[in-house]
Short mmCIF file of C-alpha atoms and ligand atoms in Angstrom, two decimals:
data_model
loop_
_atom_site.label_atom_id
_atom_site.label_comp_id
_atom_site.label_asym_id
_atom_site.label_seq_id
_atom_site.Cartn_x
_atom_site.Cartn_y
_atom_site.Cartn_z
CA MET A 18 9.20 -18.85 -34.00
CA GLU A 19 9.17 -15.70 -36.03
CA GLU A 20 12.04 -13.34 -35.43
CA LYS A 21 11.23 -10.24 -33.42
CA THR A 22 11.37 -6.84 -35.06
CA ALA A 23 13.77 -4.14 -33.89
CA GLY A 24 10.85 -2.26 -32.39
CA GLN A 25 9.64 -5.30 -30.48
CA LEU A 26 13.10 -5.95 -29.09
CA LEU A 27 13.54 -2.32 -28.11
CA ALA A 28 10.16 -2.27 -26.39
CA GLU A 29 11.09 -5.42 -24.46
CA ASN A 30 14.33 -3.84 -23.32
CA LEU A 31 12.98 -0.45 -22.36
CA SER A 32 9.50 -1.04 -20.99
CA PHE A 33 8.47 -2.39 -17.62
CA GLU A 34 5.68 -4.81 -18.26
CA LEU A 35 4.63 -7.57 -15.95
CA LYS A 36 2.86 -10.80 -16.53
CA THR A 37 1.14 -12.60 -13.71
CA CYS A 38 3.53 -14.70 -11.61
CA TRP A 39 1.47 -17.80 -12.39
CA GLU A 40 2.93 -17.80 -15.89
CA HIS A 41 6.40 -18.72 -14.70
CA ILE A 42 5.70 -20.96 -11.74
CA THR A 43 7.41 -24.36 -11.88
CA ARG A 44 5.65 -27.49 -10.73
CA GLU A 45 7.94 -27.58 -7.70
CA ASP A 46 7.05 -23.99 -6.81
CA ALA A 47 3.36 -24.73 -7.27
CA THR A 48 3.57 -27.37 -4.54
CA LYS A 49 5.44 -24.99 -2.23
CA ILE A 50 2.88 -22.24 -2.87
CA GLU A 51 0.03 -24.57 -1.89
CA GLN A 52 1.81 -25.74 1.26
CA PHE A 53 2.65 -22.20 2.27
CA ALA A 54 -0.96 -21.10 1.69
CA ASP A 55 -2.24 -24.02 3.77
CA ASN A 56 0.03 -23.09 6.67
CA TYR A 57 -1.07 -19.47 6.37
CA LYS A 58 -4.78 -20.36 6.45
CA LYS A 59 -4.32 -22.43 9.60
CA PHE A 60 -2.25 -19.71 11.23
CA ILE A 61 -4.73 -16.88 10.68
CA ASP A 62 -7.69 -19.05 11.64
CA LYS A 63 -6.01 -19.44 15.02
CA GLY A 64 -4.88 -15.81 15.22
CA LYS A 65 -7.92 -13.61 14.75
CA THR A 66 -6.89 -10.98 17.28
CA GLU A 67 -3.59 -9.24 17.95
CA ARG A 68 -3.27 -11.26 21.17
CA GLU A 69 -3.93 -14.62 19.51
CA PHE A 70 -1.60 -13.90 16.60
CA THR A 71 1.16 -12.75 18.96
CA ALA A 72 0.66 -15.79 21.21
CA GLN A 73 1.22 -18.12 18.26
CA CYS A 74 4.38 -16.24 17.30
CA LEU A 75 5.71 -16.33 20.87
CA GLU A 76 5.11 -20.04 21.11
CA ILE A 77 7.10 -20.68 17.93
CA LEU A 78 9.90 -18.31 18.99
CA GLU A 79 10.22 -20.18 22.29
CA ARG A 80 10.27 -23.49 20.46
CA LYS A 81 13.00 -22.23 18.13
CA GLY A 82 15.17 -21.28 21.07
CA PHE A 83 14.65 -17.52 21.13
CA ILE A 84 15.36 -15.98 24.52
CA ASP A 85 13.01 -13.53 26.21
CA ILE A 86 14.87 -10.24 26.50
CA GLU A 87 13.97 -10.12 30.19
CA ASN A 88 16.01 -13.25 30.86
CA LEU A 89 19.09 -11.47 29.54
CA LEU A 90 19.19 -9.44 32.70
CA LEU A 91 20.92 -12.54 34.03
CA GLU A 92 24.64 -12.08 33.60
CA GLU A 93 25.49 -15.62 32.44
CA LYS A 94 22.80 -15.57 29.74
CA ARG A 95 24.14 -12.28 28.48
CA LYS A 96 27.65 -13.64 28.09
CA GLU A 97 26.38 -16.36 25.76
CA MET A 98 25.25 -13.78 23.23
CA ALA A 99 27.09 -13.97 19.91
CA PRO A 100 26.32 -13.89 16.18
CA GLY A 101 23.40 -16.24 15.61
CA SER A 102 21.89 -15.54 19.05
CA LYS A 103 18.13 -15.18 19.07
CA ILE A 104 16.11 -12.88 21.30
CA TYR A 105 12.61 -11.49 21.50
CA LEU A 106 10.65 -8.81 23.30
CA ASN A 107 7.06 -9.61 24.22
CA ILE A 108 5.11 -6.33 24.29
CA LYS A 109 2.18 -6.98 26.59
CA GLY A 110 1.12 -10.05 24.65
CA LYS A 111 -0.11 -7.92 21.75
CA SER A 112 3.02 -7.16 19.83
CA VAL A 113 6.44 -8.75 19.49
CA ILE A 114 9.89 -7.82 18.24
CA PHE A 115 12.58 -10.43 17.66
CA ALA A 116 16.10 -10.52 16.29
CA VAL A 117 18.77 -12.90 15.10
CA LEU A 118 22.18 -11.36 15.70
CA GLY A 119 24.37 -10.97 12.65
CA LYS A 120 28.08 -11.39 12.10
CA LYS A 121 28.57 -7.72 11.38
CA PRO A 122 28.52 -5.23 14.25
CA LEU A 123 25.26 -3.45 14.94
CA SER A 124 26.87 -0.24 13.73
CA ALA A 125 26.56 -1.65 10.20
CA GLY A 126 22.82 -1.25 10.68
CA VAL A 127 20.16 -3.91 11.01
CA ASN A 128 17.66 -5.22 8.47
CA ILE A 129 14.06 -4.99 9.60
CA VAL A 130 10.69 -6.21 8.38
CA GLY A 131 7.75 -4.69 10.23
CA ALA A 132 4.05 -5.51 9.92
CA HIS A 133 0.98 -5.06 12.10
CA VAL A 134 -1.14 -7.78 13.66
CA ASP A 135 -4.32 -5.84 14.51
CA SER A 136 -7.22 -5.76 12.04
CA PRO A 137 -10.50 -3.83 11.84
CA ARG A 138 -13.18 -5.37 14.03
CA ILE A 139 -16.10 -4.68 16.39
CA ASP A 140 -15.08 -4.08 20.02
CA LEU A 141 -17.40 -4.28 23.01
CA LYS A 142 -18.19 -1.07 24.84
CA THR A 143 -17.25 -0.90 28.50
CA ASN A 144 -20.84 -1.29 29.73
CA PRO A 145 -22.25 -3.20 26.78
CA LEU A 146 -25.06 -5.48 27.87
CA TYR A 147 -28.67 -4.29 27.64
CA GLU A 148 -32.12 -5.67 27.01
CA ASP A 149 -34.69 -4.46 24.47
CA GLY A 150 -37.63 -6.03 22.62
CA GLY A 151 -37.10 -9.39 24.28
CA PHE A 152 -33.45 -9.56 23.25
CA ALA A 153 -30.20 -9.16 25.10
CA LEU A 154 -27.76 -7.11 23.06
CA PHE A 155 -24.11 -6.09 23.26
CA ASP A 156 -23.39 -2.46 22.52
CA THR A 157 -20.16 -2.01 20.55
CA HIS A 158 -17.59 0.48 19.32
CA TYR A 159 -16.00 -0.41 15.99
CA TYR A 160 -12.20 -0.47 15.67
CA GLY A 161 -10.43 0.75 12.55
CA GLY A 162 -11.78 1.96 9.23
CA ILE A 163 -14.81 -0.14 8.34
CA LYS A 164 -17.86 0.22 6.13
CA HIS A 165 -20.38 -0.36 8.91
CA TYR A 166 -22.97 -2.11 6.78
CA GLN A 167 -20.52 -4.86 5.74
CA TRP A 168 -20.46 -6.20 9.29
CA THR A 169 -24.20 -6.84 9.55
CA THR A 170 -25.95 -10.19 9.02
CA ILE A 171 -22.75 -12.22 9.03
CA PRO A 172 -21.78 -14.73 11.73
CA LEU A 173 -19.46 -13.18 14.30
CA ALA A 174 -17.23 -14.80 16.91
CA MET A 175 -16.44 -13.37 20.32
CA HIS A 176 -12.74 -13.25 21.26
CA GLY A 177 -10.87 -11.58 24.07
CA VAL A 178 -9.94 -11.41 27.70
CA ILE A 179 -11.94 -10.64 30.82
CA PHE A 180 -11.10 -10.65 34.53
CA THR A 181 -12.89 -12.45 37.36
CA LYS A 182 -13.57 -10.76 40.66
CA ASP A 183 -10.45 -12.46 42.04
CA GLY A 184 -8.31 -10.95 39.33
CA GLU A 185 -7.92 -14.05 37.22
CA LYS A 186 -7.62 -13.44 33.51
CA ARG A 187 -9.94 -15.54 31.36
CA ASP A 188 -9.62 -16.04 27.62
CA ILE A 189 -12.83 -15.95 25.66
CA CYS A 190 -13.27 -17.58 22.26
CA ILE A 191 -16.82 -18.41 21.21
CA GLY A 192 -17.94 -19.04 17.66
CA GLU A 193 -14.94 -20.72 16.08
CA ASN A 194 -15.87 -24.37 16.65
CA GLU A 195 -18.52 -25.96 14.45
CA ASP A 196 -20.87 -26.51 17.39
CA ASP A 197 -20.31 -23.11 19.03
CA PRO A 198 -23.05 -20.49 18.85
CA VAL A 199 -22.23 -17.37 16.84
CA PHE A 200 -23.31 -13.75 17.10
CA VAL A 201 -24.80 -11.33 14.60
CA ILE A 202 -25.65 -7.69 13.97
CA THR A 203 -29.13 -7.45 12.47
CA ASP A 204 -30.16 -5.31 9.50
CA LEU A 205 -33.51 -3.99 8.32
CA LEU A 206 -35.61 -6.01 5.87
CA PRO A 207 -35.82 -4.41 2.38
CA HIS A 208 -39.61 -4.20 2.67
CA LEU A 209 -39.29 -1.57 5.38
CA ALA A 210 -36.03 -0.01 4.23
CA GLN A 211 -37.43 2.74 2.00
CA ASP A 212 -35.98 5.50 4.14
CA GLN A 213 -32.75 3.64 4.85
CA MET A 214 -32.10 3.03 1.15
CA GLN A 215 -32.29 6.76 0.41
CA LYS A 216 -29.45 7.52 2.83
CA LYS A 217 -25.76 7.75 2.02
CA ALA A 218 -23.79 4.55 2.66
CA SER A 219 -21.89 6.27 5.47
CA GLU A 220 -25.19 7.03 7.23
CA PHE A 221 -27.61 4.21 6.55
CA PHE A 222 -25.95 2.00 9.11
CA ARG A 223 -24.50 4.13 11.87
CA GLY A 224 -21.59 3.01 14.06
CA GLU A 225 -23.75 3.44 17.14
CA ASP A 226 -26.27 0.94 15.75
CA LEU A 227 -23.76 -1.90 15.40
CA ASP A 228 -25.23 -3.90 18.28
CA VAL A 229 -24.65 -7.60 18.57
CA LEU A 230 -27.44 -10.05 19.34
CA ALA A 231 -26.54 -11.91 22.54
CA GLY A 232 -29.65 -13.97 23.38
CA SER A 233 -33.41 -14.08 23.97
CA LYS A 234 -34.26 -16.48 26.82
CA PRO A 235 -35.67 -14.93 29.98
CA TYR A 236 -34.42 -15.91 33.42
CA LEU A 237 -37.52 -17.45 34.99
CA ASP A 238 -38.22 -15.28 38.02
CA GLU A 239 -41.11 -12.83 38.07
CA ASN A 240 -39.25 -10.60 40.51
CA VAL A 241 -36.44 -9.78 38.07
CA LYS A 242 -36.75 -6.77 35.78
CA GLU A 243 -34.36 -7.56 32.91
CA LYS A 244 -34.77 -11.30 32.59
CA VAL A 245 -32.99 -11.90 29.27
CA LYS A 246 -30.03 -9.81 30.29
CA LEU A 247 -29.81 -11.81 33.51
CA THR A 248 -29.72 -15.08 31.55
CA ILE A 249 -26.69 -13.84 29.62
CA LEU A 250 -24.97 -12.57 32.77
CA SER A 251 -25.57 -15.89 34.50
CA ILE A 252 -24.10 -17.86 31.58
CA LEU A 253 -21.02 -15.64 31.55
CA ASN A 254 -20.70 -16.03 35.29
CA GLU A 255 -21.00 -19.80 35.10
CA ARG A 256 -18.46 -20.10 32.33
CA TYR A 257 -15.92 -17.45 33.22
CA GLY A 258 -16.70 -16.47 36.79
CA VAL A 259 -17.29 -12.84 35.82
CA THR A 260 -19.86 -10.23 36.75
CA GLU A 261 -21.13 -7.21 34.82
CA GLU A 262 -18.48 -4.87 36.22
CA ALA A 263 -15.78 -6.97 34.46
CA PHE A 264 -16.82 -5.40 31.14
CA ALA A 265 -15.29 -2.12 32.29
CA SER A 266 -11.81 -3.57 31.77
CA ALA A 267 -12.43 -6.47 29.38
CA GLU A 268 -11.03 -6.47 25.85
CA ILE A 269 -13.59 -8.29 23.78
CA GLU A 270 -13.58 -8.23 20.01
CA PHE A 271 -16.18 -9.51 17.57
CA VAL A 272 -14.59 -10.84 14.42
CA PRO A 273 -16.07 -12.73 11.45
CA ALA A 274 -16.75 -16.35 12.41
CA VAL A 275 -15.47 -17.57 9.07
CA LYS A 276 -12.45 -19.67 8.28
CA ALA A 277 -9.91 -18.89 5.59
CA ARG A 278 -11.01 -20.54 2.32
CA ASP A 279 -9.72 -21.00 -1.18
CA ILE A 280 -11.54 -18.84 -3.69
CA GLY A 281 -12.30 -19.61 -7.33
CA LEU A 282 -12.53 -22.81 -9.34
CA ASP A 283 -8.75 -22.71 -9.78
CA ARG A 284 -8.24 -22.15 -6.03
CA SER A 285 -5.74 -19.40 -6.82
CA LEU A 286 -7.01 -16.94 -4.20
CA ILE A 287 -7.57 -17.00 -0.46
CA GLY A 288 -10.51 -15.37 1.24
CA ALA A 289 -10.17 -14.66 4.96
CA TYR A 290 -10.66 -12.18 7.75
CA GLY A 291 -7.59 -10.06 8.54
CA HIS A 292 -5.30 -10.36 5.49
CA ASP A 293 -4.59 -6.71 6.41
CA ASP A 294 -2.09 -7.10 7.78
CA ARG A 295 -1.67 -10.64 8.97
CA SER A 296 -0.73 -11.84 5.48
CA CYS A 297 2.34 -9.58 5.68
CA ALA A 298 2.89 -10.36 9.37
CA PHE A 299 2.89 -14.07 8.57
CA THR A 300 5.30 -13.74 5.63
CA ALA A 301 7.57 -11.35 7.57
CA PHE A 302 7.57 -13.64 10.59
CA TRP A 303 8.57 -16.75 8.64
CA ALA A 304 11.09 -14.90 6.50
CA ALA A 305 12.87 -13.60 9.61
CA LEU A 306 12.62 -17.01 11.28
CA ASP A 307 14.55 -18.54 8.38
CA PHE A 308 17.66 -16.90 9.84
CA ALA A 309 17.17 -18.62 13.18
CA GLU A 310 18.72 -21.83 11.91
CA GLY A 311 22.09 -22.53 10.36
CA ASP A 312 24.69 -19.84 9.83
CA ALA A 313 24.25 -16.45 11.48
CA PRO A 314 23.07 -13.76 9.04
CA GLU A 315 25.55 -11.11 7.85
CA LYS A 316 23.59 -8.21 9.31
CA THR A 317 21.31 -8.53 12.31
CA VAL A 318 17.77 -9.47 11.27
CA VAL A 319 14.87 -7.86 13.11
CA CYS A 320 11.13 -8.55 12.79
CA TYR A 321 8.60 -6.17 14.30
CA LEU A 322 4.95 -7.19 14.60
CA SER A 323 3.10 -4.20 15.97
CA ASP A 324 -0.41 -3.50 17.27
CA LYS A 325 -2.86 -0.58 16.92
CA GLU A 326 -1.89 0.35 13.34
CA GLU A 327 -5.54 0.48 12.32
CA ILE A 328 -6.22 3.27 14.82
CA GLY A 329 -3.06 5.29 14.31
CA SER A 330 -0.37 3.16 16.00
CA MET A 331 -0.80 4.99 19.33
CA GLY A 332 -0.24 3.53 22.78
CA ASN A 333 2.39 1.30 24.31
CA THR A 334 1.75 -1.59 21.92
CA GLY A 335 1.67 0.57 18.78
CA ALA A 336 4.50 1.67 16.53
CA GLU A 337 4.25 5.25 17.82
CA SER A 338 5.56 4.01 21.15
CA ARG A 339 9.26 3.80 21.96
CA GLN A 340 9.23 0.01 22.21
CA PHE A 341 11.07 -0.43 18.94
CA GLU A 342 13.78 2.08 19.88
CA ASN A 343 14.03 0.41 23.25
CA PHE A 344 14.63 -2.92 21.59
CA ILE A 345 17.46 -1.52 19.45
CA ALA A 346 18.86 0.30 22.50
CA PHE A 347 18.84 -2.99 24.32
CA LEU A 348 20.72 -4.72 21.52
CA CYS A 349 23.29 -1.93 21.61
CA ALA A 350 23.69 -2.12 25.36
CA GLN A 351 24.06 -5.87 25.40
CA PHE A 352 26.11 -6.52 22.35
CA ALA A 353 28.79 -3.88 22.45
CA CYS A 354 27.82 -1.78 19.53
CA ALA A 355 30.96 -1.30 17.51
CA THR A 356 30.52 2.45 17.34
CA SER A 357 32.91 2.18 20.23
CA VAL A 358 34.02 5.81 20.19
CA TYR A 359 30.98 6.36 22.34
CA ALA A 360 30.59 5.14 25.86
CA PRO A 361 29.14 1.64 26.04
CA SER A 362 25.36 1.61 25.79
CA SER A 363 25.09 5.34 25.31
CA ASP A 364 21.95 6.68 23.71
CA ILE A 365 23.86 7.84 20.65
CA ASP A 366 24.75 4.22 19.78
CA THR A 367 21.08 3.46 19.35
CA ARG A 368 20.54 6.48 17.13
CA VAL A 369 23.55 5.62 14.97
CA VAL A 370 22.37 2.04 14.52
CA LEU A 371 18.90 3.25 13.60
CA SER A 372 20.19 5.73 11.05
CA LYS A 373 22.20 2.97 9.33
CA SER A 374 19.32 0.51 9.30
CA ALA A 375 16.86 -0.49 6.60
CA MET A 376 13.28 -1.64 6.82
CA LEU A 377 10.49 -2.99 4.70
CA SER A 378 7.21 -1.77 6.10
CA ALA A 379 5.30 -4.95 5.41
CA ASP A 380 1.73 -3.89 4.78
CA VAL A 381 -0.93 -4.71 2.25
CA ASN A 382 -1.79 -2.65 -0.80
CA ALA A 383 -5.17 -2.07 -2.47
CA ALA A 384 -5.23 -4.41 -5.46
CA PHE A 385 -6.89 -3.23 -8.64
CA ASP A 386 -10.54 -4.28 -8.67
CA PRO A 387 -12.19 -4.30 -12.12
CA SER A 388 -15.58 -3.69 -10.52
CA PHE A 389 -14.42 -0.30 -9.24
CA ALA A 390 -11.83 0.52 -11.87
CA ASP A 391 -12.26 4.30 -11.81
CA VAL A 392 -10.55 4.88 -8.43
CA TRP A 393 -7.24 3.46 -9.66
CA ASP A 394 -4.66 4.78 -12.03
CA LYS A 395 -4.06 1.54 -13.91
CA LYS A 396 -0.40 2.38 -14.49
CA THR A 397 0.45 2.59 -10.79
CA ALA A 398 -2.12 0.14 -9.42
CA SER A 399 -1.04 -3.18 -7.94
CA TYR A 400 -2.59 -6.37 -9.29
CA CYS A 401 -3.45 -9.66 -7.62
CA GLY A 402 -1.02 -12.28 -8.88
CA LYS A 403 1.72 -9.94 -10.07
CA GLY A 404 3.95 -10.26 -7.04
CA ILE A 405 5.13 -8.22 -4.08
CA VAL A 406 4.13 -4.54 -4.20
CA LEU A 407 6.57 -1.67 -3.69
CA SER A 408 4.92 1.60 -2.68
CA LYS A 409 7.51 4.34 -2.83
CA TYR A 410 5.19 6.67 -0.99
CA THR A 411 1.89 6.71 0.86
CA GLY A 412 -0.31 9.52 2.20
CA ARG A 413 -3.39 11.35 1.03
CA GLY A 414 -4.04 14.54 -0.94
CA GLY A 415 -0.66 16.08 -1.74
CA LYS A 416 1.12 13.07 -0.17
CA TYR A 417 0.16 14.42 3.29
CA GLY A 418 1.03 12.23 6.25
CA GLY A 419 2.83 9.76 4.06
CA SER A 420 6.21 8.17 4.12
CA ASP A 421 8.33 8.60 1.00
CA ALA A 422 11.29 6.26 0.50
CA SER A 423 14.39 7.77 -1.08
CA ALA A 424 15.22 6.97 -4.69
CA GLU A 425 18.48 5.41 -3.50
CA PHE A 426 16.84 3.02 -1.09
CA CYS A 427 13.93 2.18 -3.36
CA TRP A 428 16.37 1.36 -6.17
CA LYS A 429 18.39 -0.83 -3.83
CA VAL A 430 15.35 -2.87 -2.85
CA GLN A 431 14.16 -3.21 -6.48
CA ASN A 432 17.58 -4.60 -7.34
CA ILE A 433 17.74 -7.03 -4.46
CA LEU A 434 14.35 -8.44 -5.40
CA SER A 435 15.19 -8.70 -9.10
CA LYS A 436 18.54 -10.38 -8.43
CA ASN A 437 16.81 -12.95 -6.25
CA GLY A 438 14.22 -13.68 -8.92
CA VAL A 439 11.38 -12.16 -6.88
CA GLN A 440 8.75 -10.53 -9.08
CA TRP A 441 7.77 -7.09 -7.80
CA GLN A 442 5.29 -4.51 -9.00
CA PHE A 443 4.44 -0.86 -8.37
CA GLY A 444 1.50 0.01 -6.22
CA ASN A 445 0.02 3.28 -5.10
CA LEU A 446 -3.23 3.52 -3.26
CA GLY A 447 -5.61 4.80 -5.95
CA LYS A 448 -5.77 7.90 -8.07
CA VAL A 449 -4.54 11.26 -6.80
CA ASP A 450 -7.13 12.83 -4.45
CA LYS A 451 -9.29 9.70 -4.36
CA GLY A 452 -8.31 8.95 -0.78
CA GLY A 453 -5.20 7.38 0.65
CA GLY A 454 -3.73 5.74 3.68
CA GLY A 455 -0.61 5.02 5.67
CA THR A 456 1.27 2.31 7.48
CA ILE A 457 3.85 2.16 10.28
CA ALA A 458 6.53 3.22 7.75
CA TYR A 459 6.65 6.94 8.64
CA ARG A 460 7.08 6.19 12.32
CA ILE A 461 10.21 4.07 11.85
CA ALA A 462 11.47 6.40 9.11
CA ASN A 463 11.26 9.25 11.63
CA LEU A 464 13.95 7.41 13.62
CA GLY A 465 16.34 7.68 10.71
CA VAL A 466 15.76 4.24 9.24
CA ASP A 467 15.42 3.84 5.45
CA VAL A 468 11.88 2.48 5.04
CA LEU A 469 9.97 1.27 2.02
CA ASP A 470 6.35 0.09 2.02
CA CYS A 471 6.26 -3.34 0.55
CA GLY A 472 3.55 -6.00 0.75
CA ILE A 473 0.69 -8.03 -0.65
CA PRO A 474 -2.13 -6.74 -2.88
CA VAL A 475 -5.58 -7.23 -1.29
CA LEU A 476 -9.11 -7.06 -2.67
CA SER A 477 -11.97 -5.79 -0.46
CA MET A 478 -9.52 -4.45 2.14
CA HIS A 479 -11.04 -3.91 5.62
CA ALA A 480 -14.11 -5.98 4.72
CA PRO A 481 -14.94 -8.97 6.95
CA PHE A 482 -13.71 -11.26 4.16
CA GLU A 483 -10.66 -10.00 2.28
CA ILE A 484 -8.97 -11.62 -0.70
CA ILE A 485 -5.34 -12.20 -1.69
CA SER A 486 -3.58 -14.35 -4.27
CA LYS A 487 -1.63 -17.40 -3.15
CA VAL A 488 1.19 -16.57 -5.52
CA ASP A 489 1.56 -13.08 -4.01
CA LEU A 490 1.70 -14.54 -0.50
CA TRP A 491 4.55 -16.80 -1.56
CA THR A 492 6.34 -14.14 -3.60
CA THR A 493 6.15 -11.70 -0.69
CA TYR A 494 7.67 -14.22 1.68
CA ARG A 495 10.55 -14.71 -0.78
CA GLY A 496 10.87 -10.94 -1.17
CA TYR A 497 11.24 -10.36 2.58
CA LEU A 498 13.74 -13.19 2.74
CA ALA A 499 15.85 -11.67 -0.06
CA PHE A 500 15.77 -8.25 1.60
CA LEU A 501 16.79 -9.54 5.02
CA LYS A 502 19.63 -11.53 3.46
CA ASP A 503 21.04 -8.99 1.01
CA CYS A 504 20.26 -5.46 2.12
MN1 MN B 3 -2.41 -2.45 7.07
MN1 MN B 4 -5.66 -1.41 7.36
#
């Protein structure tokens, strides 16, 4: 090897340049990356809605011996609580928070990873079923920020819950098995699309026109007016025991009826519905779960998987709610917060714990896409394959509505990752004034917690089929693990 020049050495020392993680993956790591990716694909194929994802998490938490917070109202259960104890809060089956108690008192602060488990999708309207042109159709209202046209002419699956007349809740899942029927939103043939093609992309397929094809067979009775609609109602009634009025309360979501798949000849990428933000939810979940076995962690480890992020985090399952504070308040009340100058379980304990705590807001970042290079500043863009992304700040315009981590905290996280051999990269969402976005970070930061946005780079975000790199999935899991252990 030729000796390096002084300039080359200096450049190596002073510049921050990243190669793709693949360049320094050992054979052993490569096997782990594949296994982890396989588990992830199975998990998100089974968790295509916030309810389904949460249900899987709850099942695993139960299996690992976590205790439902409601059971702790029993005195004897409460007394058993000690470092290493594991508890969870089920938030209406759509969101979950869990913790592994640390050796240090809560007043030392807790380490949190928080992601969201809802993804953009097509929801049913409350009175959705109608008949036109010999078809039965479902009228819908899209959820989250989507490009409407991307959701047409792809197979869709129907997921959700609906109630029978007797008040029984029925789960619906049609379109995921090979022999299930699927659903579809039709689009206009190019031959007749002259006018449509002249319109702006935001207008040529309007949200109101996202109607899902439900069937076309008439119910054979001359005395019935809407025969096709009646066929669909009768099938739903047969299968689920529901009538049309049940749609008023039902939560039914149409999601892409596609399974997670490897992408590329080298199988380095994963294509799937809902990487935003279930790739971060999955990695956060398993990173936090690592502390459920063996020695208790130093600081208490908390994982927050929230709902409704894609529509502003509002409501009692979203991060804007007080559920997260309630959870910390509960920990304080139960486990004798060591800020003992205050009365036991006083409100101030909760606020002190929060202000000493640290969180990674685990959410995806927009990976640089060479096909649309001009919306990114290449210096601050995140890249598929280059590791976990740190976004010091979010927001749009002049950083409006964003969350901005302090230099101190950001530096601390950078260091923890580097010391643990976790490759991290910068990532801001596009060029200045090109758009922007947010996560649940600001909400938790408002409580006094140090929060940094930190997650996986994604291509085609919010499309029905998003793309991530396997090596980023793995690196992000290791990053969350390092943070929870060392922060
Ligand atoms: Mn997100
Ligand atoms: Mn999103």
